[in-house]
Amino acid sequence: MVDEIIEEALLRFLFYFNFMNTVNSVLTFAKLNPILKEFGEYPEKYRRKIWEKILQLPNNIEQYNNIINHITVMAFEDLYFKYPLENIGTIKCLRKLLNNVVNWCPFIVHIDYLPMFAFPFVKVFENTPVACFEAICTILLNWCQHWFDYFPLPPMNILIIIENMLVEHDPELFYHFQYFNITTELYGWTLLETAFTEVLTASEWLILWDHILTNKEDPSFFLCATVSYNFVHKNILKSLKTLEEFEFFYHNQNPNDMKTFLNKTYYIMKNTSAKVYPGQYYRPFKYIENGKYPLFENYPKTMCNLYIAKDLFSTLIDFDKYGTLFFEKARRKWKRANLFRKRREEIRRQIVFM
């Protein structure tokens, strides 16, 4: 009886092993693009495997085990309160993922929007923690370039890029935002920092990220999608008058035609002038190599070192004072960039109304 059970289990394993090898051999990146163009999305059954293939995740099990066996920081401990209606098992997986990512780069513990950003990926890579960890690391390394240049403030450089693209493709909507003092922090950064999780349904989110990941060689697609989302909802946006109405819009799901949304995203991607197009600011795509995880260094080292030192020497140094000084330095840097943006906008207005 025991031998029969073992034999059956072995046959199931061999079937699964042969099946996955067949999938791996068929799902080449060159063959994925035609599938996406034809159907607009990847098959639900094979989506996880397709995303792994696109991102070329190495499955560094040994290196992953080294990380989980040396957890030094327990991050985001309030997840059960933030997601009370979610499955406890899923929340545990999210918390484990976040702890591992923070152990990979301690600075990330200060990114308060990371749980919402990463949460849907946990559901996609369910029961495959190594792939989920490597996917999030790959996304942070590539699609989140320049996000932390002004940390702890929003990335002014990214926001200016979004603003410039919106001006080029829909100046009328841009001036509507200007009239009601709605900035890119709301109509741009709110979408990016949540990875569109608040405004799209689960199925819509999966379709969008099918396209974002497939266009991996040009992370600008993510920013183009941000501009596109505003464009396809401009009739609703033009009816809004108060800050509260705008905030509600960008923090809740809205009726969305995914085909129109994606078509407009590709249009913006292909028809934005070279001077404005953000692709020029991104470095080439960086994959995770076999046998090692890369360093994540796209953040202000002073801030990270300050927080680490605070934990170690809080009784010796007035870190509140130094933290305040650093924050003010970052704020001044952000204000200078914002002032430059406003001056450029005044010049643009003068040109329009001449």
Tab-separated table of C-alpha atoms in Angstrom:
chain	number	residue	atom	x	y	z
A	1	MET	CA	0.000	0.000	0.000
A	2	VAL	CA	2.828	2.384	0.943
A	3	ASP	CA	4.696	1.526	-2.259
A	4	GLU	CA	1.606	2.332	-4.334
A	5	ILE	CA	1.241	5.743	-2.649
A	6	ILE	CA	4.916	6.521	-3.257
A	7	GLU	CA	4.645	5.409	-6.872
A	8	GLU	CA	1.555	7.575	-7.434
A	9	ALA	CA	3.250	10.585	-5.849
A	10	LEU	CA	6.329	10.025	-8.024
A	11	LEU	CA	4.226	9.833	-11.180
A	12	ARG	CA	2.472	13.101	-10.248
A	13	PHE	CA	5.824	14.766	-9.665
A	14	LEU	CA	7.199	13.550	-12.998
A	15	PHE	CA	4.057	14.731	-14.795
A	16	TYR	CA	4.323	18.173	-13.189
A	17	PHE	CA	8.070	18.330	-13.902
A	18	ASN	CA	7.578	17.430	-17.582
A	19	PHE	CA	4.628	19.839	-17.864
A	20	MET	CA	6.599	22.763	-16.441
A	21	ASN	CA	9.550	21.985	-18.717
A	22	THR	CA	7.156	22.048	-21.671
A	23	VAL	CA	5.724	25.384	-20.516
A	24	ASN	CA	9.227	26.815	-20.090
A	25	SER	CA	10.247	25.742	-23.576
A	26	VAL	CA	7.092	27.113	-25.216
A	27	LEU	CA	6.797	30.409	-23.346
A	28	THR	CA	9.662	32.327	-24.865
A	29	PHE	CA	9.507	36.101	-24.577
A	30	ALA	CA	9.327	36.427	-28.366
A	31	LYS	CA	6.130	34.354	-28.378
A	32	LEU	CA	4.498	36.268	-25.525
A	33	ASN	CA	4.152	39.607	-27.301
A	34	PRO	CA	1.859	38.219	-30.055
A	35	ILE	CA	-0.320	36.577	-27.376
A	36	LEU	CA	-0.685	39.868	-25.522
A	37	LYS	CA	-1.411	41.827	-28.697
A	38	GLU	CA	-4.019	39.320	-29.830
A	39	PHE	CA	-5.901	38.776	-26.563
A	40	GLY	CA	-4.981	41.872	-24.526
A	41	GLU	CA	-3.975	39.780	-21.508
A	42	TYR	CA	-2.245	36.558	-20.549
A	43	PRO	CA	-4.159	33.375	-19.620
A	44	GLU	CA	-5.017	33.371	-15.931
A	45	LYS	CA	-3.821	29.787	-15.532
A	46	TYR	CA	-0.300	30.542	-16.750
A	47	ARG	CA	0.077	34.191	-15.692
A	48	ARG	CA	2.420	33.539	-12.779
A	49	LYS	CA	4.687	31.383	-14.905
A	50	ILE	CA	4.628	33.965	-17.702
A	51	TRP	CA	5.580	36.782	-15.326
A	52	GLU	CA	8.444	34.680	-13.982
A	53	LYS	CA	9.585	34.116	-17.544
A	54	ILE	CA	9.387	37.815	-18.444
A	55	LEU	CA	11.344	38.894	-15.376
A	56	GLN	CA	13.785	35.988	-15.737
A	57	LEU	CA	13.617	35.198	-12.041
A	58	PRO	CA	16.584	32.951	-11.127
A	59	ASN	CA	15.004	31.141	-8.153
A	60	ASN	CA	18.011	31.692	-5.887
A	61	ILE	CA	16.817	29.358	-3.141
A	62	GLU	CA	20.102	29.262	-1.218
A	63	GLN	CA	20.456	33.057	-1.178
A	64	TYR	CA	16.780	33.433	-0.252
A	65	ASN	CA	17.224	31.068	2.694
A	66	ASN	CA	20.200	33.109	3.850
A	67	ILE	CA	17.919	36.154	3.979
A	68	ILE	CA	15.030	34.545	5.827
A	69	ASN	CA	17.413	32.960	8.332
A	70	HIS	CA	18.942	36.330	9.223
A	71	ILE	CA	15.915	38.562	9.746
A	72	THR	CA	17.042	41.530	11.847
A	73	VAL	CA	14.072	43.886	11.338
A	74	MET	CA	10.373	43.080	11.738
A	75	ALA	CA	8.605	45.516	9.452
A	76	PHE	CA	5.021	46.686	8.941
A	77	GLU	CA	3.559	45.007	12.017
A	78	ASP	CA	0.175	46.746	11.629
A	79	LEU	CA	-0.850	44.847	8.481
A	80	TYR	CA	-3.662	42.980	10.249
A	81	PHE	CA	-5.292	46.319	11.090
A	82	LYS	CA	-4.823	47.765	7.599
A	83	TYR	CA	-6.313	44.714	5.854
A	84	PRO	CA	-8.856	43.312	8.357
A	85	LEU	CA	-11.034	41.677	5.682
A	86	GLU	CA	-8.242	39.812	3.944
A	87	ASN	CA	-7.358	36.173	4.476
A	88	ILE	CA	-4.991	35.812	7.433
A	89	GLY	CA	-2.772	33.453	5.444
A	90	THR	CA	-2.358	36.055	2.693
A	91	ILE	CA	-1.486	38.750	5.251
A	92	LYS	CA	1.119	36.440	6.783
A	93	CYS	CA	2.650	35.924	3.335
A	94	LEU	CA	2.669	39.687	2.757
A	95	ARG	CA	4.336	40.331	6.096
A	96	LYS	CA	6.951	37.654	5.409
A	97	LEU	CA	7.646	39.169	1.997
A	98	LEU	CA	8.027	42.676	3.427
A	99	ASN	CA	10.360	41.477	6.180
A	100	ASN	CA	12.516	39.753	3.580
A	101	VAL	CA	12.615	42.822	1.336
A	102	VAL	CA	13.555	45.013	4.302
A	103	ASN	CA	16.301	42.567	5.253
A	104	TRP	CA	17.568	42.834	1.667
A	105	CYS	CA	17.564	46.638	1.941
A	106	PRO	CA	16.903	48.161	5.411
A	107	PHE	CA	15.986	51.518	3.897
A	108	ILE	CA	12.739	50.043	2.550
A	109	VAL	CA	11.297	49.843	6.058
A	110	HIS	CA	10.586	53.575	5.685
A	111	ILE	CA	8.515	53.159	2.486
A	112	ASP	CA	5.080	53.238	4.088
A	113	TYR	CA	3.199	52.601	0.838
A	114	LEU	CA	5.086	49.359	0.052
A	115	PRO	CA	2.432	47.021	1.581
A	116	MET	CA	-0.272	48.329	-0.752
A	117	PHE	CA	2.143	48.282	-3.697
A	118	ALA	CA	3.233	44.692	-3.065
A	119	PHE	CA	-0.033	43.159	-1.871
A	120	PRO	CA	-1.480	42.078	-5.250
A	121	PHE	CA	1.842	40.479	-6.221
A	122	VAL	CA	1.553	38.245	-3.163
A	123	LYS	CA	-1.732	36.946	-4.555
A	124	VAL	CA	-0.252	36.343	-8.012
A	125	PHE	CA	2.779	34.496	-6.635
A	126	GLU	CA	0.799	32.566	-4.046
A	127	ASN	CA	2.729	29.608	-2.568
A	128	THR	CA	5.916	30.651	-4.395
A	129	PRO	CA	7.670	32.944	-1.879
A	130	VAL	CA	11.046	32.941	-3.640
A	131	ALA	CA	9.510	34.061	-6.943
A	132	CYS	CA	7.408	36.690	-5.162
A	133	PHE	CA	10.456	38.124	-3.372
A	134	GLU	CA	12.523	38.197	-6.557
A	135	ALA	CA	9.668	39.786	-8.529
A	136	ILE	CA	9.284	42.636	-6.011
A	137	CYS	CA	13.055	43.180	-5.922
A	138	THR	CA	13.176	43.303	-9.728
A	139	ILE	CA	10.298	45.793	-9.869
A	140	LEU	CA	11.901	48.054	-7.251
A	141	LEU	CA	15.213	47.966	-9.123
A	142	ASN	CA	13.698	48.866	-12.493
A	143	TRP	CA	10.242	50.436	-12.411
A	144	CYS	CA	10.941	52.439	-9.250
A	145	GLN	CA	14.065	54.165	-10.501
A	146	HIS	CA	14.395	57.744	-9.129
A	147	TRP	CA	11.432	57.268	-6.792
A	148	PHE	CA	13.518	57.982	-3.699
A	149	ASP	CA	15.739	60.820	-4.919
A	150	TYR	CA	13.837	63.312	-2.744
A	151	PHE	CA	12.896	60.928	0.050
A	152	PRO	CA	11.063	61.368	2.389
A	153	LEU	CA	9.191	63.681	-0.009
A	154	PRO	CA	7.558	62.593	-3.294
A	155	PRO	CA	9.867	62.244	-6.326
A	156	MET	CA	9.680	65.690	-7.896
A	157	ASN	CA	11.676	64.539	-10.932
A	158	ILE	CA	9.103	61.849	-11.732
A	159	LEU	CA	6.205	64.223	-11.099
A	160	ILE	CA	7.643	66.824	-13.480
A	161	ILE	CA	7.947	64.157	-16.178
A	162	ILE	CA	4.279	63.189	-15.736
A	163	GLU	CA	3.237	66.830	-15.799
A	164	ASN	CA	5.173	67.487	-19.011
A	165	MET	CA	3.572	64.501	-20.737
A	166	LEU	CA	0.100	65.590	-19.652
A	167	VAL	CA	0.722	69.132	-20.940
A	168	GLU	CA	1.840	67.741	-24.282
A	169	HIS	CA	-1.093	65.355	-24.737
A	170	ASP	CA	-3.959	67.154	-22.980
A	171	PRO	CA	-3.197	70.785	-22.001
A	172	GLU	CA	-6.886	71.440	-21.355
A	173	LEU	CA	-7.016	68.833	-18.595
A	174	PHE	CA	-3.724	70.107	-17.222
A	175	TYR	CA	-5.068	73.656	-16.895
A	176	HIS	CA	-8.189	72.282	-15.243
A	177	PHE	CA	-5.930	70.747	-12.592
A	178	GLN	CA	-4.018	74.005	-12.298
A	179	TYR	CA	-7.178	76.043	-11.838
A	180	PHE	CA	-8.246	73.917	-8.857
A	181	ASN	CA	-4.700	73.607	-7.453
A	182	ILE	CA	-4.502	69.865	-8.127
A	183	THR	CA	-0.858	68.832	-8.486
A	184	THR	CA	0.915	65.725	-9.772
A	185	GLU	CA	1.229	64.540	-6.182
A	186	LEU	CA	-2.456	63.672	-6.446
A	187	TYR	CA	-3.097	62.868	-10.115
A	188	GLY	CA	0.274	61.178	-10.660
A	189	TRP	CA	2.009	59.997	-7.503
A	190	THR	CA	-1.179	58.576	-5.948
A	191	LEU	CA	-1.466	56.138	-8.852
A	192	LEU	CA	2.218	55.212	-8.933
A	193	GLU	CA	2.841	54.616	-5.236
A	194	THR	CA	-0.113	52.218	-5.063
A	195	ALA	CA	0.690	50.555	-8.414
A	196	PHE	CA	-2.932	51.389	-9.443
A	197	THR	CA	-4.291	49.033	-6.760
A	198	GLU	CA	-6.830	51.557	-5.457
A	199	VAL	CA	-8.376	52.563	-8.778
A	200	LEU	CA	-8.492	49.240	-10.674
A	201	THR	CA	-10.362	46.015	-9.987
A	202	ALA	CA	-8.284	42.873	-9.440
A	203	SER	CA	-8.762	41.664	-13.017
A	204	GLU	CA	-8.017	45.111	-14.468
A	205	TRP	CA	-4.874	45.376	-12.357
A	206	LEU	CA	-3.618	42.017	-13.653
A	207	ILE	CA	-4.183	43.092	-17.261
A	208	LEU	CA	-2.349	46.387	-16.734
A	209	TRP	CA	0.633	44.647	-15.186
A	210	ASP	CA	0.679	42.106	-18.022
A	211	HIS	CA	1.497	45.071	-20.256
A	212	ILE	CA	3.804	46.883	-17.815
A	213	LEU	CA	5.979	43.806	-17.337
A	214	THR	CA	5.975	42.883	-21.026
A	215	ASN	CA	7.293	46.370	-21.801
A	216	LYS	CA	10.134	45.812	-19.350
A	217	GLU	CA	12.779	47.285	-21.640
A	218	ASP	CA	11.039	50.644	-21.278
A	219	PRO	CA	9.825	51.275	-17.695
A	220	SER	CA	8.348	54.543	-18.994
A	221	PHE	CA	5.221	52.542	-19.847
A	222	PHE	CA	4.302	52.814	-16.152
A	223	LEU	CA	4.405	56.626	-16.311
A	224	CYS	CA	2.559	56.654	-19.638
A	225	ALA	CA	-0.199	54.592	-18.030
A	226	THR	CA	-0.487	57.234	-15.314
A	227	VAL	CA	-1.040	59.979	-17.881
A	228	SER	CA	-3.374	57.743	-19.868
A	229	TYR	CA	-5.572	57.015	-16.841
A	230	ASN	CA	-6.172	60.727	-16.379
A	231	PHE	CA	-6.836	61.221	-20.071
A	232	VAL	CA	-9.469	58.478	-20.415
A	233	HIS	CA	-11.305	59.836	-17.350
A	234	LYS	CA	-11.011	63.494	-18.273
A	235	ASN	CA	-14.773	63.986	-18.640
A	236	ILE	CA	-15.280	62.946	-15.026
A	237	LEU	CA	-12.233	64.895	-13.856
A	238	LYS	CA	-13.449	68.086	-15.521
A	239	SER	CA	-16.669	67.860	-13.514
A	240	LEU	CA	-14.788	67.807	-10.205
A	241	LYS	CA	-14.334	71.088	-8.346
A	242	THR	CA	-13.071	70.419	-4.817
A	243	LEU	CA	-9.973	68.757	-3.395
A	244	GLU	CA	-12.161	66.235	-1.582
A	245	GLU	CA	-13.795	65.185	-4.862
A	246	PHE	CA	-10.425	64.727	-6.543
A	247	GLU	CA	-9.036	62.749	-3.610
A	248	PHE	CA	-12.050	60.464	-3.612
A	249	PHE	CA	-11.601	59.859	-7.329
A	250	TYR	CA	-7.934	58.857	-7.029
A	251	HIS	CA	-8.476	56.595	-4.024
A	252	ASN	CA	-11.438	54.593	-5.330
A	253	GLN	CA	-12.308	52.398	-8.290
A	254	ASN	CA	-13.923	54.060	-11.273
A	255	PRO	CA	-15.623	52.551	-14.356
A	256	ASN	CA	-12.759	51.784	-16.666
A	257	ASP	CA	-12.525	50.598	-20.281
A	258	MET	CA	-9.243	48.672	-20.237
A	259	LYS	CA	-8.955	48.508	-24.027
A	260	THR	CA	-9.243	52.291	-24.350
A	261	PHE	CA	-6.940	52.808	-21.373
A	262	LEU	CA	-4.202	50.567	-22.791
A	263	ASN	CA	-4.539	51.863	-26.350
A	264	LYS	CA	-4.083	55.411	-25.065
A	265	THR	CA	-1.075	54.307	-23.004
A	266	TYR	CA	0.611	52.871	-26.095
A	267	TYR	CA	-0.303	56.001	-28.035
A	268	ILE	CA	1.362	58.218	-25.424
A	269	MET	CA	4.347	55.896	-25.364
A	270	LYS	CA	4.828	56.143	-29.132
A	271	ASN	CA	3.842	59.779	-29.704
A	272	THR	CA	5.498	61.698	-26.887
A	273	SER	CA	8.262	63.977	-28.130
A	274	ALA	CA	11.844	62.887	-27.500
A	275	LYS	CA	12.453	65.968	-25.362
A	276	VAL	CA	9.666	65.051	-22.944
A	277	TYR	CA	9.743	61.233	-23.097
A	278	PRO	CA	11.076	59.775	-19.819
A	279	GLY	CA	12.849	56.780	-21.362
A	280	GLN	CA	16.043	58.812	-21.603
A	281	TYR	CA	16.304	58.951	-17.793
A	282	TYR	CA	16.140	55.209	-17.164
A	283	ARG	CA	19.145	52.896	-17.164
A	284	PRO	CA	18.937	49.525	-18.974
A	285	PHE	CA	16.843	46.786	-17.374
A	286	LYS	CA	18.597	45.061	-14.497
A	287	TYR	CA	17.892	41.360	-13.954
A	288	ILE	CA	18.636	39.393	-10.804
A	289	GLU	CA	21.578	37.122	-11.508
A	290	ASN	CA	21.860	33.455	-10.667
A	291	GLY	CA	23.471	32.876	-7.301
A	292	LYS	CA	23.272	36.405	-5.884
A	293	TYR	CA	20.932	39.293	-5.172
A	294	PRO	CA	21.987	42.796	-6.263
A	295	LEU	CA	22.360	45.725	-3.917
A	296	PHE	CA	19.574	48.262	-3.849
A	297	GLU	CA	21.200	51.669	-3.538
A	298	ASN	CA	18.711	54.036	-5.170
A	299	TYR	CA	18.023	55.978	-2.001
A	300	PRO	CA	19.592	58.791	0.071
A	301	LYS	CA	22.235	57.048	2.177
A	302	THR	CA	22.251	59.779	4.821
A	303	MET	CA	18.632	59.118	5.766
A	304	CYS	CA	19.102	55.355	6.013
A	305	ASN	CA	22.293	55.673	8.063
A	306	LEU	CA	20.549	58.155	10.347
A	307	TYR	CA	17.745	55.726	11.167
A	308	ILE	CA	20.159	52.827	11.696
A	309	ALA	CA	22.331	54.921	13.973
A	310	LYS	CA	19.271	56.088	15.889
A	311	ASP	CA	18.500	52.501	16.846
A	312	LEU	CA	22.070	51.923	18.021
A	313	PHE	CA	23.020	55.202	19.693
A	314	SER	CA	19.767	56.926	20.567
A	315	THR	CA	20.956	57.621	24.103
A	316	LEU	CA	24.138	59.386	22.972
A	317	ILE	CA	23.059	61.692	20.134
A	318	ASP	CA	20.102	63.993	19.587
A	319	PHE	CA	18.824	62.231	16.460
A	320	ASP	CA	15.548	64.119	16.417
A	321	LYS	CA	17.587	67.260	15.785
A	322	TYR	CA	19.647	65.671	12.979
A	323	GLY	CA	16.586	63.988	11.505
A	324	THR	CA	14.795	67.331	11.389
A	325	LEU	CA	17.812	68.963	9.743
A	326	PHE	CA	17.969	66.250	7.099
A	327	PHE	CA	14.238	66.435	6.437
A	328	GLU	CA	14.467	70.216	6.042
A	329	LYS	CA	17.346	69.774	3.609
A	330	ALA	CA	15.235	67.364	1.559
A	331	ARG	CA	12.280	69.760	1.746
A	332	ARG	CA	14.406	72.674	0.486
A	333	LYS	CA	15.626	70.535	-2.395
A	334	TRP	CA	12.025	69.604	-3.221
A	335	LYS	CA	10.889	73.242	-2.962
A	336	ARG	CA	13.629	74.359	-5.372
A	337	ALA	CA	12.464	71.794	-7.907
A	338	ASN	CA	8.851	72.825	-7.345
A	339	LEU	CA	9.738	76.513	-7.763
A	340	PHE	CA	11.455	75.690	-11.029
A	341	ARG	CA	8.306	73.854	-12.146
A	342	LYS	CA	6.103	76.829	-11.250
A	343	ARG	CA	8.345	79.289	-13.071
A	344	ARG	CA	8.285	77.117	-16.156
A	345	GLU	CA	4.497	76.923	-15.873
A	346	GLU	CA	4.214	80.735	-15.752
A	347	ILE	CA	6.287	80.984	-18.912
A	348	ARG	CA	4.074	78.362	-20.532
A	349	ARG	CA	0.920	80.284	-19.572
A	350	GLN	CA	2.323	83.497	-21.023
A	351	ILE	CA	3.073	81.762	-24.281
A	352	VAL	CA	-0.424	80.231	-24.460
A	353	PHE	CA	-2.239	83.516	-23.836
A	354	MET	CA	-0.063	85.763	-26.013
